[in-house]
Amino acid sequence: MKVVICGAGQVGFNIARYLASENADITVIDRDPALVSKITDSLDVKGVIGFASHPDVLQKAGASDADMIIAVTHADEVNMVACQICHSLFDVPTKIARIREQNYLDPMWSDLFTRDHMPIDVIISPEIEVADAIERRLQIPGAFDVYPLADGKVSLIGVHCTEETPIIHTPLRQLTELFPTLNVVVVGIFRQGKGFVPTPDDELRPGDDVYLVLDHTHLNRTMDAFGHSELEARRVVIIGGGNIGLYLAKAVEEKHPQVKLKLIELDKKRAEFVARSLKKTVVIHGDSLDAEILNEANISTTETIVAVTNDDEVNILTSLLAKRHGCKRAVTLINTTSYTPLISTLGIDTVVNPRSITVSNILQHVRRGRIRSVHTIADGLGEVIEAEALETSSLVGVPIREAKLPAGVIVGAIVRDGEVIIPRGGTVVRSQDLVVIFSAAEAVKKIEKLFAVKLEFF
């Protein structure tokens, strides 16, 4: 598969890293020579210096025989023009563009991106994706990661383990005995900065971040079993009235009318615009690092603060100040990965990484065949893949324990005729089952080979 990636920033780099590891033929375009040099030195990809919207640059990058273009430069207009040129001049089959300006995405202009006008097959809006991810976390306050799978029938969640977690120091094989009717599988553990796929003999320890695949109807019972019975927040303060903050506030107003919502925005004109755009949210103009502004927002009685400004440092410091003033939980937007090791020691409850969310969203459109969704977790620990099993798959018709799955691969759930099955060793996958598979990063290539025909990877 030949892919042209426009933009060598964080998102472009990580998409190239994932696809290059799977032997795709990748060419990256960027006008910054330093970024092109960095990506070609780090990855097995080609680099082209120039404007991604120029036909000669796209031709030099191999657009004429590319299977896909992924345009993720910082400029929406460059991404759109690059896709248009790849359609009109080079007949590229699949065109994916990141578009951040919400005005382009207004339903009023829904015909803009049709084949007859500006043919873009998939539009990725990081602001909307991030806001949706945060809104899911608000619904399940005990989880730091939440992904709906199989049309909402299955959930992938991440939870923290503490000294109060009831099942710490218990081998995972005993969970079935302790909770025989609980449909849940532990697919990944992140411990002291390293992630691994657990065996039945592994046990959970305080400080672990645990990833679970479960029947969504068993969500509350699962959270109780892992010591997280927190109630959904009724008082929320959003820091930052940019695209993410505004979209999130609108979603909360629409879907959670019981929530009392306040929003703090530093820029006066933006605060006025946000106030006009929202119906019930109280908008406060001021600096979130000012204790008086936090007091005005009644931060001491707030259950959750959501910090989503464009400044990582402001988000981190505001979250810490809010918790010191009595706020129970902090959801914090952080773009810079170098801060990640500090988060757990600082006391921030949930980190939202726009880059990771955007990459996951793009990957699910890149995958071929019966792949319905792909989610990367723990910044490279592995991927959760939702796919339809085909008749010819070696996974079909034999007990899972005999399917010879590579090390680091776990079948987390099966959906058959609308029913969720949490698999055990003797469970048999049938043709047309929807299968949720977790694969450690180092096992993705083996999964590709094992399911080359069956699940139609690259």
Short mmCIF file of C-alpha atoms in Angstrom, two decimals:
data_model
loop_
_atom_site.label_atom_id
_atom_site.label_comp_id
_atom_site.label_asym_id
_atom_site.label_seq_id
_atom_site.Cartn_x
_atom_site.Cartn_y
_atom_site.Cartn_z
CA MET A 1 0.00 0.00 0.00
CA LYS A 2 1.36 3.40 -0.99
CA VAL A 3 0.44 6.38 1.19
CA VAL A 4 1.31 10.07 0.88
CA ILE A 5 1.19 11.94 4.19
CA CYS A 6 1.04 15.73 4.03
CA GLY A 7 2.45 17.21 7.22
CA ALA A 8 5.37 15.96 9.32
CA GLY A 9 4.16 17.29 12.66
CA GLN A 10 3.26 15.10 15.62
CA VAL A 11 0.18 13.58 13.99
CA GLY A 12 1.87 13.01 10.64
CA PHE A 13 4.93 11.53 12.33
CA ASN A 14 2.90 9.05 14.37
CA ILE A 15 0.74 7.96 11.45
CA ALA A 16 3.92 7.39 9.43
CA ARG A 17 5.43 5.44 12.33
CA TYR A 18 2.44 3.10 12.57
CA LEU A 19 2.13 2.52 8.84
CA ALA A 20 5.88 2.16 8.21
CA SER A 21 6.03 -0.55 10.87
CA GLU A 22 3.55 -2.50 8.75
CA ASN A 23 5.68 -2.23 5.60
CA ALA A 24 3.53 0.35 3.86
CA ASP A 25 5.27 2.54 1.28
CA ILE A 26 5.18 6.00 2.90
CA THR A 27 6.17 9.41 1.57
CA VAL A 28 5.86 12.47 3.83
CA ILE A 29 5.62 16.05 2.56
CA ASP A 30 6.42 19.13 4.66
CA ARG A 31 7.77 22.58 3.90
CA ASP A 32 10.04 22.47 6.98
CA PRO A 33 13.35 20.77 6.06
CA ALA A 34 14.08 20.04 9.74
CA LEU A 35 10.84 18.09 10.18
CA VAL A 36 11.40 16.15 6.95
CA SER A 37 14.95 15.33 8.02
CA LYS A 38 13.77 14.20 11.45
CA ILE A 39 11.11 11.86 10.09
CA THR A 40 13.33 10.32 7.40
CA ASP A 41 16.15 9.81 9.89
CA SER A 42 13.81 8.15 12.41
CA LEU A 43 11.57 6.06 10.14
CA ASP A 44 11.79 4.00 6.98
CA VAL A 45 9.92 6.61 4.90
CA LYS A 46 10.69 8.95 2.02
CA GLY A 47 10.58 12.72 2.52
CA VAL A 48 9.76 15.58 0.17
CA ILE A 49 10.30 19.24 1.06
CA GLY A 50 7.67 21.60 -0.29
CA PHE A 51 4.07 22.79 -0.10
CA ALA A 52 1.65 19.87 0.06
CA SER A 53 -0.90 21.77 -2.03
CA HIS A 54 1.44 22.19 -5.03
CA PRO A 55 0.87 19.69 -7.87
CA ASP A 56 4.57 19.30 -8.66
CA VAL A 57 5.35 18.49 -5.02
CA LEU A 58 2.54 15.91 -4.88
CA GLN A 59 3.76 14.37 -8.12
CA LYS A 60 7.30 14.17 -6.73
CA ALA A 61 5.88 12.42 -3.66
CA GLY A 62 4.31 9.75 -5.87
CA ALA A 63 0.66 10.81 -5.78
CA SER A 64 0.16 9.50 -9.31
CA ASP A 65 0.23 5.90 -8.09
CA ALA A 66 -0.72 6.39 -4.42
CA ASP A 67 -3.54 4.42 -2.82
CA MET A 68 -4.24 7.08 -0.23
CA ILE A 69 -3.42 10.64 0.81
CA ILE A 70 -3.60 11.72 4.46
CA ALA A 71 -3.45 15.51 4.73
CA VAL A 72 -2.67 16.65 8.28
CA THR A 73 -0.77 19.92 7.85
CA HIS A 74 -1.55 22.79 10.22
CA ALA A 75 -3.57 24.60 7.53
CA ASP A 76 -7.09 23.35 6.72
CA GLU A 77 -6.98 25.00 3.31
CA VAL A 78 -3.73 23.24 2.36
CA ASN A 79 -5.25 19.90 3.42
CA MET A 80 -8.38 20.52 1.34
CA VAL A 81 -6.51 21.67 -1.77
CA ALA A 82 -4.10 18.73 -1.53
CA CYS A 83 -7.05 16.32 -1.53
CA GLN A 84 -8.70 18.17 -4.41
CA ILE A 85 -5.53 18.01 -6.53
CA CYS A 86 -4.98 14.35 -5.71
CA HIS A 87 -8.52 13.66 -6.92
CA SER A 88 -8.56 15.85 -10.01
CA LEU A 89 -5.00 15.30 -11.28
CA PHE A 90 -3.82 12.01 -9.80
CA ASP A 91 -7.04 10.04 -9.21
CA VAL A 92 -6.01 8.94 -5.70
CA PRO A 93 -8.70 6.50 -4.46
CA THR A 94 -8.86 7.52 -0.79
CA LYS A 95 -8.43 11.04 0.56
CA ILE A 96 -8.34 11.85 4.29
CA ALA A 97 -8.06 15.42 5.58
CA ARG A 98 -7.78 17.00 9.01
CA ILE A 99 -10.05 20.05 9.19
CA ARG A 100 -10.10 22.09 12.39
CA GLU A 101 -12.16 25.16 11.48
CA GLN A 102 -15.70 24.35 12.59
CA ASN A 103 -17.25 26.72 10.04
CA TYR A 104 -16.28 24.29 7.27
CA LEU A 105 -18.08 21.51 9.14
CA ASP A 106 -21.36 23.36 9.67
CA PRO A 107 -24.26 21.15 8.46
CA MET A 108 -25.37 24.11 6.36
CA TRP A 109 -22.41 23.43 4.05
CA SER A 110 -22.68 19.64 4.08
CA ASP A 111 -22.46 19.47 0.27
CA LEU A 112 -19.01 21.08 0.23
CA PHE A 113 -17.07 17.82 0.56
CA THR A 114 -19.06 15.73 -1.89
CA ARG A 115 -17.45 14.18 -4.96
CA ASP A 116 -18.89 16.87 -7.24
CA HIS A 117 -17.33 19.71 -5.23
CA MET A 118 -14.35 19.00 -2.97
CA PRO A 119 -14.01 15.21 -2.87
CA ILE A 120 -12.67 14.26 0.57
CA ASP A 121 -13.59 10.75 1.67
CA VAL A 122 -12.89 11.13 5.39
CA ILE A 123 -12.78 14.35 7.41
CA ILE A 124 -11.03 14.27 10.77
CA SER A 125 -11.86 17.06 13.22
CA PRO A 126 -9.52 16.78 16.24
CA GLU A 127 -11.55 19.26 18.25
CA ILE A 128 -14.74 17.25 17.86
CA GLU A 129 -12.98 13.94 18.47
CA VAL A 130 -11.29 15.25 21.63
CA ALA A 131 -14.48 16.83 22.95
CA ASP A 132 -16.35 13.56 22.38
CA ALA A 133 -13.60 11.64 24.20
CA ILE A 134 -13.83 13.99 27.19
CA GLU A 135 -17.62 13.78 27.23
CA ARG A 136 -17.38 9.97 27.46
CA ARG A 137 -15.00 10.31 30.41
CA LEU A 138 -17.45 12.62 32.17
CA GLN A 139 -20.08 9.89 31.95
CA ILE A 140 -17.73 7.34 33.59
CA PRO A 141 -15.76 9.39 36.13
CA GLY A 142 -13.81 6.42 37.47
CA ALA A 143 -12.23 5.70 34.06
CA PHE A 144 -9.32 7.58 32.52
CA ASP A 145 -9.94 6.10 29.05
CA VAL A 146 -13.25 5.14 27.43
CA TYR A 147 -13.85 3.73 23.94
CA PRO A 148 -17.21 2.42 22.73
CA LEU A 149 -16.99 -0.68 20.51
CA ALA A 150 -19.45 -2.85 18.58
CA ASP A 151 -22.06 -0.11 18.29
CA GLY A 152 -21.92 0.53 22.02
CA LYS A 153 -22.42 -3.10 23.08
CA VAL A 154 -18.77 -3.44 24.21
CA SER A 155 -16.58 -0.93 26.04
CA LEU A 156 -12.83 -0.57 26.33
CA ILE A 157 -12.00 1.33 29.51
CA GLY A 158 -8.89 2.23 31.46
CA VAL A 159 -8.94 2.39 35.28
CA HIS A 160 -6.37 3.22 37.95
CA CYS A 161 -5.59 0.69 40.67
CA THR A 162 -4.97 1.94 44.21
CA GLU A 163 -4.51 0.37 47.64
CA GLU A 164 -8.32 0.45 47.93
CA THR A 165 -8.90 -1.59 44.76
CA PRO A 166 -10.57 -4.79 46.05
CA ILE A 167 -8.90 -7.19 43.61
CA ILE A 168 -5.23 -6.13 43.87
CA HIS A 169 -2.73 -8.92 44.53
CA THR A 170 -5.19 -11.42 43.06
CA PRO A 171 -4.13 -13.57 40.05
CA LEU A 172 -6.26 -12.67 37.05
CA ARG A 173 -7.32 -16.30 36.59
CA GLN A 174 -9.19 -16.02 39.90
CA LEU A 175 -11.34 -13.12 38.69
CA THR A 176 -13.61 -15.59 36.91
CA GLU A 177 -14.08 -17.47 40.17
CA LEU A 178 -14.68 -14.29 42.17
CA PHE A 179 -17.05 -12.77 39.59
CA PRO A 180 -18.43 -15.70 37.55
CA THR A 181 -21.18 -13.64 35.88
CA LEU A 182 -19.08 -10.56 35.16
CA ASN A 183 -18.25 -10.22 31.45
CA VAL A 184 -14.83 -8.56 31.51
CA VAL A 185 -11.31 -9.30 30.23
CA VAL A 186 -8.09 -7.55 31.33
CA VAL A 187 -6.19 -6.91 28.08
CA GLY A 188 -3.38 -4.60 29.16
CA ILE A 189 -1.51 -3.34 32.21
CA PHE A 190 0.66 -0.22 32.37
CA ARG A 191 3.08 -0.40 35.33
CA GLN A 192 5.91 1.99 36.22
CA GLY A 193 6.06 3.44 32.74
CA LYS A 194 5.97 0.10 30.91
CA GLY A 195 3.01 -1.69 29.37
CA PHE A 196 2.47 -5.41 28.93
CA VAL A 197 -0.21 -7.93 28.04
CA PRO A 198 -1.02 -9.93 31.19
CA THR A 199 -1.08 -13.69 31.59
CA PRO A 200 -3.63 -15.46 33.81
CA ASP A 201 -0.97 -15.69 36.53
CA ASP A 202 -0.33 -11.93 36.65
CA GLU A 203 -1.91 -9.87 39.40
CA LEU A 204 -2.82 -6.21 39.70
CA ARG A 205 -0.80 -3.90 41.91
CA PRO A 206 -1.41 -0.45 43.39
CA GLY A 207 -0.40 2.20 40.85
CA ASP A 208 -1.25 0.04 37.82
CA ASP A 209 -3.27 1.45 34.95
CA VAL A 210 -5.47 -1.38 33.69
CA TYR A 211 -7.27 -1.70 30.35
CA LEU A 212 -10.47 -3.75 30.28
CA VAL A 213 -12.78 -5.00 27.53
CA LEU A 214 -16.27 -5.60 28.88
CA ASP A 215 -19.93 -6.04 28.13
CA HIS A 216 -21.25 -2.47 28.36
CA THR A 217 -24.26 -3.62 30.39
CA HIS A 218 -21.79 -4.79 33.07
CA LEU A 219 -20.07 -1.41 33.28
CA ASN A 220 -21.30 -0.37 36.73
CA ARG A 221 -20.55 -3.76 38.26
CA THR A 222 -17.07 -3.72 36.74
CA MET A 223 -16.33 -0.26 38.10
CA ASP A 224 -17.46 -1.40 41.57
CA ALA A 225 -15.25 -4.51 41.35
CA PHE A 226 -12.25 -2.30 40.58
CA GLY A 227 -13.05 0.11 43.39
CA HIS A 228 -14.47 2.93 41.29
CA SER A 229 -18.02 3.77 42.27
CA GLU A 230 -17.74 7.52 41.60
CA LEU A 231 -20.98 9.21 40.60
CA GLU A 232 -21.31 11.17 37.37
CA ALA A 233 -20.38 14.80 37.96
CA ARG A 234 -23.22 17.30 38.38
CA ARG A 235 -21.01 20.41 38.65
CA VAL A 236 -18.35 20.88 35.95
CA VAL A 237 -16.01 23.77 35.12
CA ILE A 238 -14.40 23.95 31.66
CA ILE A 239 -11.17 25.93 31.30
CA GLY A 240 -10.77 27.32 27.79
CA GLY A 241 -13.43 28.46 25.35
CA GLY A 242 -11.68 27.41 22.15
CA ASN A 243 -13.16 24.95 19.68
CA ILE A 244 -12.79 22.00 22.08
CA GLY A 245 -14.23 23.81 25.09
CA LEU A 246 -17.14 25.24 23.12
CA TYR A 247 -18.02 21.95 21.41
CA LEU A 248 -17.78 20.10 24.74
CA ALA A 249 -20.03 22.65 26.47
CA LYS A 250 -22.64 22.31 23.70
CA ALA A 251 -22.53 18.50 24.00
CA VAL A 252 -22.94 18.61 27.78
CA GLU A 253 -25.85 21.07 27.50
CA GLU A 254 -27.58 18.82 24.97
CA LYS A 255 -26.89 15.37 26.44
CA HIS A 256 -26.57 16.07 30.17
CA PRO A 257 -29.06 18.82 31.08
CA GLN A 258 -28.70 17.94 34.76
CA VAL A 259 -25.09 19.18 34.80
CA LYS A 260 -24.42 22.70 36.08
CA LEU A 261 -21.73 23.96 33.74
CA LYS A 262 -19.36 26.92 33.96
CA LEU A 263 -16.65 27.95 31.49
CA ILE A 264 -13.63 30.23 32.05
CA GLU A 265 -12.07 31.99 29.05
CA LEU A 266 -9.13 34.42 29.15
CA ASP A 267 -9.85 36.33 25.92
CA LYS A 268 -12.74 38.77 26.35
CA LYS A 269 -14.02 38.69 22.77
CA ARG A 270 -13.91 34.91 22.69
CA ALA A 271 -15.69 34.75 26.05
CA GLU A 272 -18.46 36.97 24.67
CA PHE A 273 -18.76 34.78 21.56
CA VAL A 274 -18.91 31.60 23.67
CA ALA A 275 -21.56 33.15 25.94
CA ARG A 276 -23.72 33.93 22.90
CA SER A 277 -23.23 30.42 21.53
CA LEU A 278 -24.33 28.58 24.69
CA LYS A 279 -27.76 28.45 26.29
CA LYS A 280 -27.29 27.53 29.96
CA THR A 281 -23.56 27.63 30.63
CA VAL A 282 -22.22 30.39 32.87
CA VAL A 283 -19.24 31.98 31.05
CA ILE A 284 -16.61 33.76 33.15
CA HIS A 285 -14.02 36.06 31.58
CA GLY A 286 -10.71 35.78 33.40
CA ASP A 287 -7.47 33.94 34.06
CA SER A 288 -7.95 30.39 35.33
CA LEU A 289 -4.65 30.70 37.23
CA ASP A 290 -6.16 33.52 39.31
CA ALA A 291 -7.50 32.18 42.61
CA GLU A 292 -10.27 34.82 42.63
CA ILE A 293 -11.54 33.61 39.25
CA LEU A 294 -11.55 30.01 40.47
CA ASN A 295 -13.44 31.08 43.58
CA GLU A 296 -15.95 32.92 41.39
CA ALA A 297 -16.51 29.62 39.58
CA ASN A 298 -17.07 27.91 42.98
CA ILE A 299 -14.25 25.51 42.27
CA SER A 300 -14.32 24.17 45.85
CA THR A 301 -17.75 22.60 45.25
CA THR A 302 -16.99 21.51 41.68
CA GLU A 303 -16.77 17.77 41.05
CA THR A 304 -14.80 17.90 37.78
CA ILE A 305 -12.58 20.48 36.12
CA VAL A 306 -11.82 20.06 32.40
CA ALA A 307 -8.76 22.05 31.28
CA VAL A 308 -8.65 22.34 27.48
CA THR A 309 -6.77 25.55 26.65
CA ASN A 310 -4.08 25.61 23.96
CA ASP A 311 -1.36 25.84 26.62
CA ASP A 312 -0.29 22.58 28.32
CA GLU A 313 1.28 24.41 31.25
CA VAL A 314 -1.91 26.38 31.91
CA ASN A 315 -3.95 23.18 31.76
CA ILE A 316 -1.65 21.38 34.21
CA LEU A 317 -1.32 24.24 36.70
CA THR A 318 -5.03 25.08 36.62
CA SER A 319 -5.90 21.43 37.26
CA LEU A 320 -3.54 21.30 40.25
CA LEU A 321 -4.83 24.60 41.66
CA ALA A 322 -8.43 23.45 41.28
CA LYS A 323 -7.75 20.19 43.13
CA ARG A 324 -5.95 22.09 45.87
CA HIS A 325 -9.05 24.29 46.24
CA GLY A 326 -11.25 21.22 46.68
CA CYS A 327 -12.22 20.08 43.16
CA LYS A 328 -12.53 16.30 43.21
CA ARG A 329 -11.34 15.37 39.70
CA ALA A 330 -9.25 16.88 36.91
CA VAL A 331 -9.44 16.04 33.20
CA THR A 332 -6.46 17.68 31.52
CA LEU A 333 -5.57 18.21 27.86
CA ILE A 334 -1.83 17.70 27.27
CA ASN A 335 -0.15 17.74 23.86
CA THR A 336 3.46 17.40 25.00
CA THR A 337 4.36 13.75 25.59
CA SER A 338 7.39 14.66 27.71
CA TYR A 339 5.00 15.60 30.50
CA THR A 340 3.40 12.16 30.58
CA PRO A 341 5.73 10.55 33.19
CA LEU A 342 4.95 13.39 35.62
CA ILE A 343 1.18 13.19 35.49
CA SER A 344 0.54 10.35 37.93
CA THR A 345 2.81 11.91 40.55
CA LEU A 346 1.14 15.32 40.21
CA GLY A 347 -2.34 14.05 41.03
CA ILE A 348 -4.06 14.68 37.69
CA ASP A 349 -6.77 12.05 37.25
CA THR A 350 -7.23 11.87 33.48
CA VAL A 351 -5.03 13.04 30.62
CA VAL A 352 -6.44 13.63 27.15
CA ASN A 353 -3.92 13.46 24.29
CA PRO A 354 -5.29 15.00 21.04
CA ARG A 355 -2.49 13.46 18.97
CA SER A 356 -3.28 9.92 20.12
CA ILE A 357 -7.02 10.40 19.56
CA THR A 358 -6.48 11.81 16.06
CA VAL A 359 -4.07 9.03 15.07
CA SER A 360 -6.51 6.35 16.30
CA ASN A 361 -9.33 7.92 14.32
CA ILE A 362 -7.27 8.07 11.13
CA LEU A 363 -6.02 4.50 11.52
CA GLN A 364 -9.52 3.07 11.61
CA HIS A 365 -10.11 4.58 8.16
CA VAL A 366 -6.75 3.39 6.87
CA ARG A 367 -7.32 -0.26 7.74
CA ARG A 368 -8.76 -2.34 4.95
CA GLY A 369 -11.29 -5.13 4.68
CA ARG A 370 -13.55 -6.00 7.59
CA ILE A 371 -11.85 -3.72 10.12
CA ARG A 372 -14.50 -1.52 11.73
CA SER A 373 -12.40 0.42 14.22
CA VAL A 374 -8.88 0.70 15.62
CA HIS A 375 -7.88 2.33 18.90
CA THR A 376 -4.30 2.81 20.04
CA ILE A 377 -3.92 2.79 23.82
CA ALA A 378 -1.30 3.92 26.34
CA ASP A 379 0.69 5.75 23.66
CA GLY A 380 1.94 2.64 21.90
CA LEU A 381 1.13 -0.22 24.31
CA GLY A 382 -1.00 -1.77 21.59
CA GLU A 383 -4.12 -1.59 19.46
CA VAL A 384 -7.68 -2.70 20.06
CA ILE A 385 -9.10 -3.81 16.73
CA GLU A 386 -12.77 -4.45 16.01
CA ALA A 387 -13.24 -6.71 12.98
CA GLU A 388 -15.61 -9.17 11.35
CA ALA A 389 -14.37 -12.75 11.22
CA LEU A 390 -14.56 -14.36 7.78
CA GLU A 391 -15.27 -17.99 6.95
CA THR A 392 -11.69 -18.60 5.81
CA SER A 393 -10.09 -17.32 9.02
CA SER A 394 -8.06 -19.81 11.06
CA LEU A 395 -9.68 -18.18 14.10
CA VAL A 396 -13.07 -19.52 13.00
CA GLY A 397 -14.32 -22.96 13.97
CA VAL A 398 -11.73 -23.86 16.62
CA PRO A 399 -11.51 -23.13 20.35
CA ILE A 400 -9.55 -19.93 20.97
CA ARG A 401 -6.93 -21.82 22.98
CA GLU A 402 -6.14 -23.84 19.81
CA ALA A 403 -6.08 -20.88 17.41
CA LYS A 404 -2.32 -20.34 17.90
CA LEU A 405 -2.62 -16.61 18.51
CA PRO A 406 0.74 -14.80 18.73
CA ALA A 407 2.07 -13.77 22.13
CA GLY A 408 0.65 -10.43 23.14
CA VAL A 409 -2.73 -11.01 21.48
CA ILE A 410 -6.01 -11.42 23.38
CA VAL A 411 -9.54 -11.89 22.06
CA GLY A 412 -11.43 -9.50 24.32
CA ALA A 413 -15.03 -9.92 23.18
CA ILE A 414 -17.26 -11.46 20.54
CA VAL A 415 -20.59 -10.04 19.41
CA ARG A 416 -22.89 -12.60 17.83
CA ASP A 417 -26.48 -11.82 16.80
CA GLY A 418 -26.46 -8.79 19.09
CA GLU A 419 -25.25 -10.77 22.12
CA VAL A 420 -21.91 -10.04 23.81
CA ILE A 421 -19.74 -13.07 24.57
CA ILE A 422 -16.66 -12.65 26.74
CA PRO A 423 -14.47 -15.48 25.42
CA ARG A 424 -12.75 -18.19 27.42
CA GLY A 425 -10.28 -20.76 26.17
CA GLY A 426 -12.99 -23.07 24.89
CA THR A 427 -15.01 -20.39 23.08
CA VAL A 428 -15.34 -20.96 19.32
CA VAL A 429 -15.48 -17.99 16.93
CA ARG A 430 -18.00 -18.29 14.11
CA SER A 431 -18.08 -16.74 10.67
CA GLN A 432 -19.49 -13.18 10.68
CA ASP A 433 -18.87 -12.76 14.40
CA LEU A 434 -17.74 -9.27 15.35
CA VAL A 435 -14.46 -9.83 17.19
CA VAL A 436 -12.67 -7.37 19.47
CA ILE A 437 -8.94 -8.17 19.53
CA PHE A 438 -6.18 -6.57 21.56
CA SER A 439 -2.70 -6.76 20.08
CA ALA A 440 0.51 -5.53 21.71
CA ALA A 441 2.45 -3.17 19.46
CA GLU A 442 5.17 -5.73 18.73
CA ALA A 443 2.57 -8.34 17.71
CA VAL A 444 0.71 -6.24 15.13
CA LYS A 445 2.83 -7.58 12.25
CA LYS A 446 2.16 -11.16 13.34
CA ILE A 447 -1.55 -10.37 13.49
CA GLU A 448 -1.26 -9.02 9.96
CA LYS A 449 0.22 -12.28 8.71
CA LEU A 450 -2.09 -14.50 10.75
CA PHE A 451 -5.22 -12.75 9.55
CA ALA A 452 -4.01 -11.59 6.13
CA VAL A 453 -6.99 -13.23 4.41
CA LYS A 454 -9.31 -13.61 7.34
CA LEU A 455 -9.42 -10.10 8.72
CA GLU A 456 -7.87 -8.49 5.65
CA PHE A 457 -5.13 -6.40 7.17
CA PHE A 458 -2.63 -4.71 4.87
#
